Amino acid sequence: MKTFVSIMKKSPKTIITDQDLWMTQSIAIEMPTTKHSFCIWHITSKFNCWFTALLRNDYKNWCANFYHLYKMSVPEEFEQN
């Protein structure tokens, strides 16, 4: 992170990464003003191993509901659902 900031001459406003713990900690320390978000692809790719056992037969329905909410484009649409 130090090298990145040194080369770029400033921290980015936002950075999107996978859920790597070391990357998360490094960004918090080296770029405290940068908004750090996790990549939705990395999150959703782990749904199966995270939720299948927990939700069992409801897993597919839960995924459908999640993607329905995820694809909403405005807060009002989310609030109505």
JSON list of N, CA and C in Angstrom, two decimals:
[
{"chain": "A", "resi": 1, "resn": "MET", "atom": "N", "xyz": [0.81, -1.18, 0.00]},
{"chain": "A", "resi": 1, "resn": "MET", "atom": "CA", "xyz": [0.00, 0.00, 0.00]},
{"chain": "A", "resi": 1, "resn": "MET", "atom": "C", "xyz": [0.86, 1.26, 0.00]},
{"chain": "A", "resi": 2, "resn": "LYS", "atom": "N", "xyz": [1.94, 1.23, 0.74]},
{"chain": "A", "resi": 2, "resn": "LYS", "atom": "CA", "xyz": [2.82, 2.40, 0.78]},
{"chain": "A", "resi": 2, "resn": "LYS", "atom": "C", "xyz": [3.36, 2.70, -0.61]},
{"chain": "A", "resi": 3, "resn": "THR", "atom": "N", "xyz": [3.75, 1.67, -1.33]},
{"chain": "A", "resi": 3, "resn": "THR", "atom": "CA", "xyz": [4.27, 1.85, -2.68]},
{"chain": "A", "resi": 3, "resn": "THR", "atom": "C", "xyz": [3.20, 2.41, -3.60]},
{"chain": "A", "resi": 4, "resn": "PHE", "atom": "N", "xyz": [2.00, 1.88, -3.50]},
{"chain": "A", "resi": 4, "resn": "PHE", "atom": "CA", "xyz": [0.88, 2.36, -4.32]},
{"chain": "A", "resi": 4, "resn": "PHE", "atom": "C", "xyz": [0.65, 3.85, -4.09]},
{"chain": "A", "resi": 5, "resn": "VAL", "atom": "N", "xyz": [0.54, 4.25, -2.83]},
{"chain": "A", "resi": 5, "resn": "VAL", "atom": "CA", "xyz": [0.30, 5.66, -2.49]},
{"chain": "A", "resi": 5, "resn": "VAL", "atom": "C", "xyz": [1.48, 6.52, -2.94]},
{"chain": "A", "resi": 6, "resn": "SER", "atom": "N", "xyz": [2.69, 6.02, -2.79]},
{"chain": "A", "resi": 6, "resn": "SER", "atom": "CA", "xyz": [3.88, 6.76, -3.21]},
{"chain": "A", "resi": 6, "resn": "SER", "atom": "C", "xyz": [3.88, 7.01, -4.72]},
{"chain": "A", "resi": 7, "resn": "ILE", "atom": "N", "xyz": [3.55, 6.01, -5.48]},
{"chain": "A", "resi": 7, "resn": "ILE", "atom": "CA", "xyz": [3.53, 6.14, -6.94]},
{"chain": "A", "resi": 7, "resn": "ILE", "atom": "C", "xyz": [2.39, 7.04, -7.40]},
{"chain": "A", "resi": 8, "resn": "MET", "atom": "N", "xyz": [1.22, 6.88, -6.80]},
{"chain": "A", "resi": 8, "resn": "MET", "atom": "CA", "xyz": [0.05, 7.65, -7.21]},
{"chain": "A", "resi": 8, "resn": "MET", "atom": "C", "xyz": [0.04, 9.07, -6.64]},
{"chain": "A", "resi": 9, "resn": "LYS", "atom": "N", "xyz": [0.87, 9.32, -5.65]},
{"chain": "A", "resi": 9, "resn": "LYS", "atom": "CA", "xyz": [1.00, 10.63, -4.99]},
{"chain": "A", "resi": 9, "resn": "LYS", "atom": "C", "xyz": [-0.17, 10.99, -4.08]},
{"chain": "A", "resi": 10, "resn": "LYS", "atom": "N", "xyz": [-1.18, 10.12, -4.02]},
{"chain": "A", "resi": 10, "resn": "LYS", "atom": "CA", "xyz": [-2.29, 10.32, -3.09]},
{"chain": "A", "resi": 10, "resn": "LYS", "atom": "C", "xyz": [-3.10, 9.02, -3.01]},
{"chain": "A", "resi": 11, "resn": "SER", "atom": "N", "xyz": [-3.90, 8.93, -1.98]},
{"chain": "A", "resi": 11, "resn": "SER", "atom": "CA", "xyz": [-4.76, 7.75, -1.81]},
{"chain": "A", "resi": 11, "resn": "SER", "atom": "C", "xyz": [-5.99, 7.89, -2.70]},
{"chain": "A", "resi": 12, "resn": "PRO", "atom": "N", "xyz": [-6.51, 6.77, -3.19]},
{"chain": "A", "resi": 12, "resn": "PRO", "atom": "CA", "xyz": [-7.75, 6.84, -3.97]},
{"chain": "A", "resi": 12, "resn": "PRO", "atom": "C", "xyz": [-8.94, 7.18, -3.08]},
{"chain": "A", "resi": 13, "resn": "LYS", "atom": "N", "xyz": [-9.99, 7.71, -3.66]},
{"chain": "A", "resi": 13, "resn": "LYS", "atom": "CA", "xyz": [-11.21, 7.99, -2.89]},
{"chain": "A", "resi": 13, "resn": "LYS", "atom": "C", "xyz": [-11.90, 6.69, -2.50]},
{"chain": "A", "resi": 14, "resn": "THR", "atom": "N", "xyz": [-11.87, 5.72, -3.42]},
{"chain": "A", "resi": 14, "resn": "THR", "atom": "CA", "xyz": [-12.54, 4.44, -3.20]},
{"chain": "A", "resi": 14, "resn": "THR", "atom": "C", "xyz": [-11.66, 3.32, -3.75]},
{"chain": "A", "resi": 15, "resn": "ILE", "atom": "N", "xyz": [-11.72, 2.18, -3.08]},
{"chain": "A", "resi": 15, "resn": "ILE", "atom": "CA", "xyz": [-11.02, 0.99, -3.58]},
{"chain": "A", "resi": 15, "resn": "ILE", "atom": "C", "xyz": [-11.92, -0.22, -3.35]},
{"chain": "A", "resi": 16, "resn": "ILE", "atom": "N", "xyz": [-11.96, -1.10, -4.35]},
{"chain": "A", "resi": 16, "resn": "ILE", "atom": "CA", "xyz": [-12.77, -2.31, -4.27]},
{"chain": "A", "resi": 16, "resn": "ILE", "atom": "C", "xyz": [-11.82, -3.50, -4.35]},
{"chain": "A", "resi": 17, "resn": "THR", "atom": "N", "xyz": [-11.94, -4.41, -3.38]},
{"chain": "A", "resi": 17, "resn": "THR", "atom": "CA", "xyz": [-11.07, -5.58, -3.33]},
{"chain": "A", "resi": 17, "resn": "THR", "atom": "C", "xyz": [-11.88, -6.82, -3.01]},
{"chain": "A", "resi": 18, "resn": "ASP", "atom": "N", "xyz": [-11.17, -7.96, -2.99]},
{"chain": "A", "resi": 18, "resn": "ASP", "atom": "CA", "xyz": [-11.80, -9.17, -2.48]},
{"chain": "A", "resi": 18, "resn": "ASP", "atom": "C", "xyz": [-11.82, -9.06, -0.95]},
{"chain": "A", "resi": 19, "resn": "GLN", "atom": "N", "xyz": [-12.09, -10.11, -0.27]},
{"chain": "A", "resi": 19, "resn": "GLN", "atom": "CA", "xyz": [-12.23, -10.05, 1.19]},
{"chain": "A", "resi": 19, "resn": "GLN", "atom": "C", "xyz": [-10.96, -10.45, 1.92]},
{"chain": "A", "resi": 20, "resn": "ASP", "atom": "N", "xyz": [-9.82, -10.18, 1.34]},
{"chain": "A", "resi": 20, "resn": "ASP", "atom": "CA", "xyz": [-8.55, -10.52, 1.95]},
{"chain": "A", "resi": 20, "resn": "ASP", "atom": "C", "xyz": [-8.33, -9.70, 3.23]},
{"chain": "A", "resi": 21, "resn": "LEU", "atom": "N", "xyz": [-8.12, -10.38, 4.35]},
{"chain": "A", "resi": 21, "resn": "LEU", "atom": "CA", "xyz": [-7.96, -9.72, 5.64]},
{"chain": "A", "resi": 21, "resn": "LEU", "atom": "C", "xyz": [-6.77, -8.78, 5.67]},
{"chain": "A", "resi": 22, "resn": "TRP", "atom": "N", "xyz": [-5.64, -9.23, 5.11]},
{"chain": "A", "resi": 22, "resn": "TRP", "atom": "CA", "xyz": [-4.43, -8.40, 5.13]},
{"chain": "A", "resi": 22, "resn": "TRP", "atom": "C", "xyz": [-4.61, -7.14, 4.29]},
{"chain": "A", "resi": 23, "resn": "MET", "atom": "N", "xyz": [-5.28, -7.26, 3.16]},
{"chain": "A", "resi": 23, "resn": "MET", "atom": "CA", "xyz": [-5.55, -6.10, 2.31]},
{"chain": "A", "resi": 23, "resn": "MET", "atom": "C", "xyz": [-6.45, -5.11, 3.05]},
{"chain": "A", "resi": 24, "resn": "THR", "atom": "N", "xyz": [-7.47, -5.63, 3.70]},
{"chain": "A", "resi": 24, "resn": "THR", "atom": "CA", "xyz": [-8.39, -4.78, 4.46]},
{"chain": "A", "resi": 24, "resn": "THR", "atom": "C", "xyz": [-7.66, -4.01, 5.55]},
{"chain": "A", "resi": 25, "resn": "GLN", "atom": "N", "xyz": [-6.81, -4.69, 6.30]},
{"chain": "A", "resi": 25, "resn": "GLN", "atom": "CA", "xyz": [-6.06, -4.03, 7.36]},
{"chain": "A", "resi": 25, "resn": "GLN", "atom": "C", "xyz": [-5.06, -3.02, 6.80]},
{"chain": "A", "resi": 26, "resn": "SER", "atom": "N", "xyz": [-4.41, -3.37, 5.73]},
{"chain": "A", "resi": 26, "resn": "SER", "atom": "CA", "xyz": [-3.43, -2.49, 5.11]},
{"chain": "A", "resi": 26, "resn": "SER", "atom": "C", "xyz": [-4.08, -1.21, 4.60]},
{"chain": "A", "resi": 27, "resn": "ILE", "atom": "N", "xyz": [-5.22, -1.33, 3.96]},
{"chain": "A", "resi": 27, "resn": "ILE", "atom": "CA", "xyz": [-5.94, -0.16, 3.46]},
{"chain": "A", "resi": 27, "resn": "ILE", "atom": "C", "xyz": [-6.35, 0.74, 4.62]},
{"chain": "A", "resi": 28, "resn": "ALA", "atom": "N", "xyz": [-6.84, 0.16, 5.69]},
{"chain": "A", "resi": 28, "resn": "ALA", "atom": "CA", "xyz": [-7.26, 0.94, 6.86]},
{"chain": "A", "resi": 28, "resn": "ALA", "atom": "C", "xyz": [-6.09, 1.72, 7.46]},
{"chain": "A", "resi": 29, "resn": "ILE", "atom": "N", "xyz": [-4.92, 1.12, 7.47]},
{"chain": "A", "resi": 29, "resn": "ILE", "atom": "CA", "xyz": [-3.74, 1.77, 8.07]},
{"chain": "A", "resi": 29, "resn": "ILE", "atom": "C", "xyz": [-3.12, 2.78, 7.11]},
{"chain": "A", "resi": 30, "resn": "GLU", "atom": "N", "xyz": [-2.88, 2.39, 5.88]},
{"chain": "A", "resi": 30, "resn": "GLU", "atom": "CA", "xyz": [-2.14, 3.22, 4.93]},
{"chain": "A", "resi": 30, "resn": "GLU", "atom": "C", "xyz": [-2.99, 4.24, 4.18]},
{"chain": "A", "resi": 31, "resn": "MET", "atom": "N", "xyz": [-4.29, 3.97, 4.08]},
{"chain": "A", "resi": 31, "resn": "MET", "atom": "CA", "xyz": [-5.19, 4.87, 3.35]},
{"chain": "A", "resi": 31, "resn": "MET", "atom": "C", "xyz": [-6.46, 5.10, 4.17]},
{"chain": "A", "resi": 32, "resn": "PRO", "atom": "N", "xyz": [-6.34, 5.70, 5.34]},
{"chain": "A", "resi": 32, "resn": "PRO", "atom": "CA", "xyz": [-7.49, 5.82, 6.25]},
{"chain": "A", "resi": 32, "resn": "PRO", "atom": "C", "xyz": [-8.66, 6.64, 5.70]},
{"chain": "A", "resi": 33, "resn": "THR", "atom": "N", "xyz": [-8.43, 7.50, 4.73]},
{"chain": "A", "resi": 33, "resn": "THR", "atom": "CA", "xyz": [-9.53, 8.30, 4.18]},
{"chain": "A", "resi": 33, "resn": "THR", "atom": "C", "xyz": [-10.18, 7.64, 2.97]},
{"chain": "A", "resi": 34, "resn": "THR", "atom": "N", "xyz": [-9.65, 6.52, 2.53]},
{"chain": "A", "resi": 34, "resn": "THR", "atom": "CA", "xyz": [-10.19, 5.80, 1.37]},
{"chain": "A", "resi": 34, "resn": "THR", "atom": "C", "xyz": [-11.37, 4.94, 1.78]},
{"chain": "A", "resi": 35, "resn": "LYS", "atom": "N", "xyz": [-12.47, 5.02, 1.01]},
{"chain": "A", "resi": 35, "resn": "LYS", "atom": "CA", "xyz": [-13.63, 4.16, 1.26]},
{"chain": "A", "resi": 35, "resn": "LYS", "atom": "C", "xyz": [-13.30, 2.79, 0.66]},
{"chain": "A", "resi": 36, "resn": "HIS", "atom": "N", "xyz": [-13.34, 1.77, 1.49]},
{"chain": "A", "resi": 36, "resn": "HIS", "atom": "CA", "xyz": [-13.02, 0.41, 1.05]},
{"chain": "A", "resi": 36, "resn": "HIS", "atom": "C", "xyz": [-14.28, -0.42, 0.97]},
{"chain": "A", "resi": 37, "resn": "SER", "atom": "N", "xyz": [-14.53, -1.00, -0.18]},
{"chain": "A", "resi": 37, "resn": "SER", "atom": "CA", "xyz": [-15.69, -1.87, -0.38]},
{"chain": "A", "resi": 37, "resn": "SER", "atom": "C", "xyz": [-15.22, -3.22, -0.90]},
{"chain": "A", "resi": 38, "resn": "PHE", "atom": "N", "xyz": [-16.03, -4.23, -0.64]},
{"chain": "A", "resi": 38, "resn": "PHE", "atom": "CA", "xyz": [-15.74, -5.56, -1.15]},
{"chain": "A", "resi": 38, "resn": "PHE", "atom": "C", "xyz": [-16.43, -5.75, -2.49]},
{"chain": "A", "resi": 39, "resn": "CYS", "atom": "N", "xyz": [-15.80, -6.47, -3.37]},
{"chain": "A", "resi": 39, "resn": "CYS", "atom": "CA", "xyz": [-16.32, -6.77, -4.69]},
{"chain": "A", "resi": 39, "resn": "CYS", "atom": "C", "xyz": [-17.53, -7.70, -4.57]},
{"chain": "A", "resi": 40, "resn": "ILE", "atom": "N", "xyz": [-18.65, -7.31, -5.17]},
{"chain": "A", "resi": 40, "resn": "ILE", "atom": "CA", "xyz": [-19.87, -8.10, -5.07]},
{"chain": "A", "resi": 40, "resn": "ILE", "atom": "C", "xyz": [-19.69, -9.48, -5.70]},
{"chain": "A", "resi": 41, "resn": "TRP", "atom": "N", "xyz": [-18.88, -9.59, -6.75]},
{"chain": "A", "resi": 41, "resn": "TRP", "atom": "CA", "xyz": [-18.64, -10.90, -7.36]},
{"chain": "A", "resi": 41, "resn": "TRP", "atom": "C", "xyz": [-17.98, -11.84, -6.36]},
{"chain": "A", "resi": 42, "resn": "HIS", "atom": "N", "xyz": [-16.98, -11.36, -5.63]},
{"chain": "A", "resi": 42, "resn": "HIS", "atom": "CA", "xyz": [-16.31, -12.21, -4.65]},
{"chain": "A", "resi": 42, "resn": "HIS", "atom": "C", "xyz": [-17.27, -12.61, -3.52]},
{"chain": "A", "resi": 43, "resn": "ILE", "atom": "N", "xyz": [-18.13, -11.71, -3.13]},
{"chain": "A", "resi": 43, "resn": "ILE", "atom": "CA", "xyz": [-19.09, -12.01, -2.07]},
{"chain": "A", "resi": 43, "resn": "ILE", "atom": "C", "xyz": [-20.09, -13.06, -2.54]},
{"chain": "A", "resi": 44, "resn": "THR", "atom": "N", "xyz": [-20.72, -12.82, -3.69]},
{"chain": "A", "resi": 44, "resn": "THR", "atom": "CA", "xyz": [-21.75, -13.75, -4.15]},
{"chain": "A", "resi": 44, "resn": "THR", "atom": "C", "xyz": [-21.18, -15.11, -4.55]},
{"chain": "A", "resi": 45, "resn": "SER", "atom": "N", "xyz": [-19.93, -15.15, -4.95]},
{"chain": "A", "resi": 45, "resn": "SER", "atom": "CA", "xyz": [-19.33, -16.44, -5.32]},
{"chain": "A", "resi": 45, "resn": "SER", "atom": "C", "xyz": [-19.16, -17.36, -4.11]},
{"chain": "A", "resi": 46, "resn": "LYS", "atom": "N", "xyz": [-19.24, -16.80, -2.92]},
{"chain": "A", "resi": 46, "resn": "LYS", "atom": "CA", "xyz": [-19.09, -17.60, -1.70]},
{"chain": "A", "resi": 46, "resn": "LYS", "atom": "C", "xyz": [-20.43, -17.93, -1.04]},
{"chain": "A", "resi": 47, "resn": "PHE", "atom": "N", "xyz": [-21.53, -17.44, -1.58]},
{"chain": "A", "resi": 47, "resn": "PHE", "atom": "CA", "xyz": [-22.84, -17.70, -1.00]},
{"chain": "A", "resi": 47, "resn": "PHE", "atom": "C", "xyz": [-23.09, -19.18, -0.79]},
{"chain": "A", "resi": 48, "resn": "ASN", "atom": "N", "xyz": [-22.79, -19.99, -1.79]},
{"chain": "A", "resi": 48, "resn": "ASN", "atom": "CA", "xyz": [-23.07, -21.42, -1.71]},
{"chain": "A", "resi": 48, "resn": "ASN", "atom": "C", "xyz": [-22.44, -22.05, -0.48]},
{"chain": "A", "resi": 49, "resn": "CYS", "atom": "N", "xyz": [-21.16, -21.79, -0.25]},
{"chain": "A", "resi": 49, "resn": "CYS", "atom": "CA", "xyz": [-20.49, -22.42, 0.90]},
{"chain": "A", "resi": 49, "resn": "CYS", "atom": "C", "xyz": [-20.90, -21.76, 2.21]},
{"chain": "A", "resi": 50, "resn": "TRP", "atom": "N", "xyz": [-21.29, -20.50, 2.18]},
{"chain": "A", "resi": 50, "resn": "TRP", "atom": "CA", "xyz": [-21.69, -19.81, 3.42]},
{"chain": "A", "resi": 50, "resn": "TRP", "atom": "C", "xyz": [-23.10, -20.18, 3.87]},
{"chain": "A", "resi": 51, "resn": "PHE", "atom": "N", "xyz": [-24.03, -20.30, 2.92]},
{"chain": "A", "resi": 51, "resn": "PHE", "atom": "CA", "xyz": [-25.44, -20.36, 3.29]},
{"chain": "A", "resi": 51, "resn": "PHE", "atom": "C", "xyz": [-26.18, -21.66, 3.00]},
{"chain": "A", "resi": 52, "resn": "THR", "atom": "N", "xyz": [-25.64, -22.55, 2.20]},
{"chain": "A", "resi": 52, "resn": "THR", "atom": "CA", "xyz": [-26.37, -23.77, 1.85]},
{"chain": "A", "resi": 52, "resn": "THR", "atom": "C", "xyz": [-26.74, -24.58, 3.09]},
{"chain": "A", "resi": 53, "resn": "ALA", "atom": "N", "xyz": [-25.79, -24.84, 3.95]},
{"chain": "A", "resi": 53, "resn": "ALA", "atom": "CA", "xyz": [-26.07, -25.64, 5.15]},
{"chain": "A", "resi": 53, "resn": "ALA", "atom": "C", "xyz": [-27.01, -24.91, 6.11]},
{"chain": "A", "resi": 54, "resn": "LEU", "atom": "N", "xyz": [-26.84, -23.62, 6.21]},
{"chain": "A", "resi": 54, "resn": "LEU", "atom": "CA", "xyz": [-27.66, -22.82, 7.12]},
{"chain": "A", "resi": 54, "resn": "LEU", "atom": "C", "xyz": [-29.11, -22.73, 6.65]},
{"chain": "A", "resi": 55, "resn": "LEU", "atom": "N", "xyz": [-29.30, -22.47, 5.37]},
{"chain": "A", "resi": 55, "resn": "LEU", "atom": "CA", "xyz": [-30.65, -22.24, 4.85]},
{"chain": "A", "resi": 55, "resn": "LEU", "atom": "C", "xyz": [-31.32, -23.48, 4.28]},
{"chain": "A", "resi": 56, "resn": "ARG", "atom": "N", "xyz": [-30.53, -24.49, 3.97]},
{"chain": "A", "resi": 56, "resn": "ARG", "atom": "CA", "xyz": [-31.00, -25.76, 3.40]},
{"chain": "A", "resi": 56, "resn": "ARG", "atom": "C", "xyz": [-31.96, -25.55, 2.23]},
{"chain": "A", "resi": 57, "resn": "ASN", "atom": "N", "xyz": [-33.21, -25.95, 2.38]},
{"chain": "A", "resi": 57, "resn": "ASN", "atom": "CA", "xyz": [-34.18, -25.88, 1.29]},
{"chain": "A", "resi": 57, "resn": "ASN", "atom": "C", "xyz": [-34.55, -24.45, 0.92]},
{"chain": "A", "resi": 58, "resn": "ASP", "atom": "N", "xyz": [-34.29, -23.49, 1.78]},
{"chain": "A", "resi": 58, "resn": "ASP", "atom": "CA", "xyz": [-34.63, -22.09, 1.51]},
{"chain": "A", "resi": 58, "resn": "ASP", "atom": "C", "xyz": [-33.52, -21.35, 0.77]},
{"chain": "A", "resi": 59, "resn": "TYR", "atom": "N", "xyz": [-32.39, -22.03, 0.52]},
{"chain": "A", "resi": 59, "resn": "TYR", "atom": "CA", "xyz": [-31.24, -21.35, -0.09]},
{"chain": "A", "resi": 59, "resn": "TYR", "atom": "C", "xyz": [-31.57, -20.72, -1.44]},
{"chain": "A", "resi": 60, "resn": "LYS", "atom": "N", "xyz": [-32.20, -21.46, -2.34]},
{"chain": "A", "resi": 60, "resn": "LYS", "atom": "CA", "xyz": [-32.50, -20.93, -3.68]},
{"chain": "A", "resi": 60, "resn": "LYS", "atom": "C", "xyz": [-33.44, -19.73, -3.59]},
{"chain": "A", "resi": 61, "resn": "ASN", "atom": "N", "xyz": [-34.43, -19.81, -2.73]},
{"chain": "A", "resi": 61, "resn": "ASN", "atom": "CA", "xyz": [-35.36, -18.69, -2.55]},
{"chain": "A", "resi": 61, "resn": "ASN", "atom": "C", "xyz": [-34.64, -17.48, -1.97]},
{"chain": "A", "resi": 62, "resn": "TRP", "atom": "N", "xyz": [-33.75, -17.72, -1.01]},
{"chain": "A", "resi": 62, "resn": "TRP", "atom": "CA", "xyz": [-32.97, -16.64, -0.42]},
{"chain": "A", "resi": 62, "resn": "TRP", "atom": "C", "xyz": [-32.12, -15.95, -1.48]},
{"chain": "A", "resi": 63, "resn": "CYS", "atom": "N", "xyz": [-31.45, -16.74, -2.33]},
{"chain": "A", "resi": 63, "resn": "CYS", "atom": "CA", "xyz": [-30.63, -16.17, -3.40]},
{"chain": "A", "resi": 63, "resn": "CYS", "atom": "C", "xyz": [-31.48, -15.34, -4.36]},
{"chain": "A", "resi": 64, "resn": "ALA", "atom": "N", "xyz": [-32.63, -15.85, -4.73]},
{"chain": "A", "resi": 64, "resn": "ALA", "atom": "CA", "xyz": [-33.52, -15.11, -5.63]},
{"chain": "A", "resi": 64, "resn": "ALA", "atom": "C", "xyz": [-33.91, -13.77, -5.01]},
{"chain": "A", "resi": 65, "resn": "ASN", "atom": "N", "xyz": [-34.24, -13.79, -3.72]},
{"chain": "A", "resi": 65, "resn": "ASN", "atom": "CA", "xyz": [-34.59, -12.54, -3.03]},
{"chain": "A", "resi": 65, "resn": "ASN", "atom": "C", "xyz": [-33.40, -11.59, -2.96]},
{"chain": "A", "resi": 66, "resn": "PHE", "atom": "N", "xyz": [-32.23, -12.12, -2.68]},
{"chain": "A", "resi": 66, "resn": "PHE", "atom": "CA", "xyz": [-31.04, -11.28, -2.61]},
{"chain": "A", "resi": 66, "resn": "PHE", "atom": "C", "xyz": [-30.80, -10.58, -3.94]},
{"chain": "A", "resi": 67, "resn": "TYR", "atom": "N", "xyz": [-30.79, -11.34, -5.04]},
{"chain": "A", "resi": 67, "resn": "TYR", "atom": "CA", "xyz": [-30.52, -10.76, -6.35]},
{"chain": "A", "resi": 67, "resn": "TYR", "atom": "C", "xyz": [-31.61, -9.78, -6.78]},
{"chain": "A", "resi": 68, "resn": "HIS", "atom": "N", "xyz": [-32.85, -10.04, -6.38]},
{"chain": "A", "resi": 68, "resn": "HIS", "atom": "CA", "xyz": [-33.93, -9.10, -6.65]},
{"chain": "A", "resi": 68, "resn": "HIS", "atom": "C", "xyz": [-33.64, -7.76, -5.97]},
{"chain": "A", "resi": 69, "resn": "LEU", "atom": "N", "xyz": [-33.25, -7.80, -4.71]},
{"chain": "A", "resi": 69, "resn": "LEU", "atom": "CA", "xyz": [-32.91, -6.57, -3.98]},
{"chain": "A", "resi": 69, "resn": "LEU", "atom": "C", "xyz": [-31.65, -5.92, -4.54]},
{"chain": "A", "resi": 70, "resn": "TYR", "atom": "N", "xyz": [-30.66, -6.73, -4.87]},
{"chain": "A", "resi": 70, "resn": "TYR", "atom": "CA", "xyz": [-29.39, -6.22, -5.39]},
{"chain": "A", "resi": 70, "resn": "TYR", "atom": "C", "xyz": [-29.56, -5.46, -6.70]},
{"chain": "A", "resi": 71, "resn": "LYS", "atom": "N", "xyz": [-30.47, -5.91, -7.54]},
{"chain": "A", "resi": 71, "resn": "LYS", "atom": "CA", "xyz": [-30.65, -5.29, -8.85]},
{"chain": "A", "resi": 71, "resn": "LYS", "atom": "C", "xyz": [-31.52, -4.04, -8.83]},
{"chain": "A", "resi": 72, "resn": "MET", "atom": "N", "xyz": [-32.06, -3.68, -7.68]},
{"chain": "A", "resi": 72, "resn": "MET", "atom": "CA", "xyz": [-32.85, -2.46, -7.59]},
{"chain": "A", "resi": 72, "resn": "MET", "atom": "C", "xyz": [-31.95, -1.25, -7.79]},
{"chain": "A", "resi": 73, "resn": "SER", "atom": "N", "xyz": [-32.47, -0.26, -8.50]},
{"chain": "A", "resi": 73, "resn": "SER", "atom": "CA", "xyz": [-31.62, 0.86, -8.87]},
{"chain": "A", "resi": 73, "resn": "SER", "atom": "C", "xyz": [-31.82, 2.12, -8.03]},
{"chain": "A", "resi": 74, "resn": "VAL", "atom": "N", "xyz": [-32.91, 2.21, -7.30]},
{"chain": "A", "resi": 74, "resn": "VAL", "atom": "CA", "xyz": [-33.15, 3.41, -6.49]},
{"chain": "A", "resi": 74, "resn": "VAL", "atom": "C", "xyz": [-33.59, 3.02, -5.09]},
{"chain": "A", "resi": 75, "resn": "PRO", "atom": "N", "xyz": [-33.24, 3.82, -4.08]},
{"chain": "A", "resi": 75, "resn": "PRO", "atom": "CA", "xyz": [-33.61, 3.49, -2.69]},
{"chain": "A", "resi": 75, "resn": "PRO", "atom": "C", "xyz": [-35.12, 3.32, -2.49]},
{"chain": "A", "resi": 76, "resn": "GLU", "atom": "N", "xyz": [-35.93, 4.08, -3.20]},
{"chain": "A", "resi": 76, "resn": "GLU", "atom": "CA", "xyz": [-37.38, 3.99, -3.04]},
{"chain": "A", "resi": 76, "resn": "GLU", "atom": "C", "xyz": [-37.89, 2.60, -3.44]},
{"chain": "A", "resi": 77, "resn": "GLU", "atom": "N", "xyz": [-37.32, 2.05, -4.48]},
{"chain": "A", "resi": 77, "resn": "GLU", "atom": "CA", "xyz": [-37.70, 0.71, -4.92]},
{"chain": "A", "resi": 77, "resn": "GLU", "atom": "C", "xyz": [-37.36, -0.32, -3.83]},
{"chain": "A", "resi": 78, "resn": "PHE", "atom": "N", "xyz": [-36.19, -0.16, -3.21]},
{"chain": "A", "resi": 78, "resn": "PHE", "atom": "CA", "xyz": [-35.78, -1.04, -2.13]},
{"chain": "A", "resi": 78, "resn": "PHE", "atom": "C", "xyz": [-36.74, -0.93, -0.95]},
{"chain": "A", "resi": 79, "resn": "GLU", "atom": "N", "xyz": [-37.09, 0.29, -0.56]},
{"chain": "A", "resi": 79, "resn": "GLU", "atom": "CA", "xyz": [-37.97, 0.52, 0.58]},
{"chain": "A", "resi": 79, "resn": "GLU", "atom": "C", "xyz": [-39.36, -0.06, 0.36]},
{"chain": "A", "resi": 80, "resn": "GLN", "atom": "N", "xyz": [-39.84, -0.06, -0.88]},
{"chain": "A", "resi": 80, "resn": "GLN", "atom": "CA", "xyz": [-41.17, -0.59, -1.18]},
{"chain": "A", "resi": 80, "resn": "GLN", "atom": "C", "xyz": [-41.21, -2.11, -1.05]},
{"chain": "A", "resi": 81, "resn": "ASN", "atom": "N", "xyz": [-40.07, -2.74, -1.19]},
{"chain": "A", "resi": 81, "resn": "ASN", "atom": "CA", "xyz": [-40.02, -4.20, -1.13]},
{"chain": "A", "resi": 81, "resn": "ASN", "atom": "C", "xyz": [-39.69, -4.65, 0.27]}
]
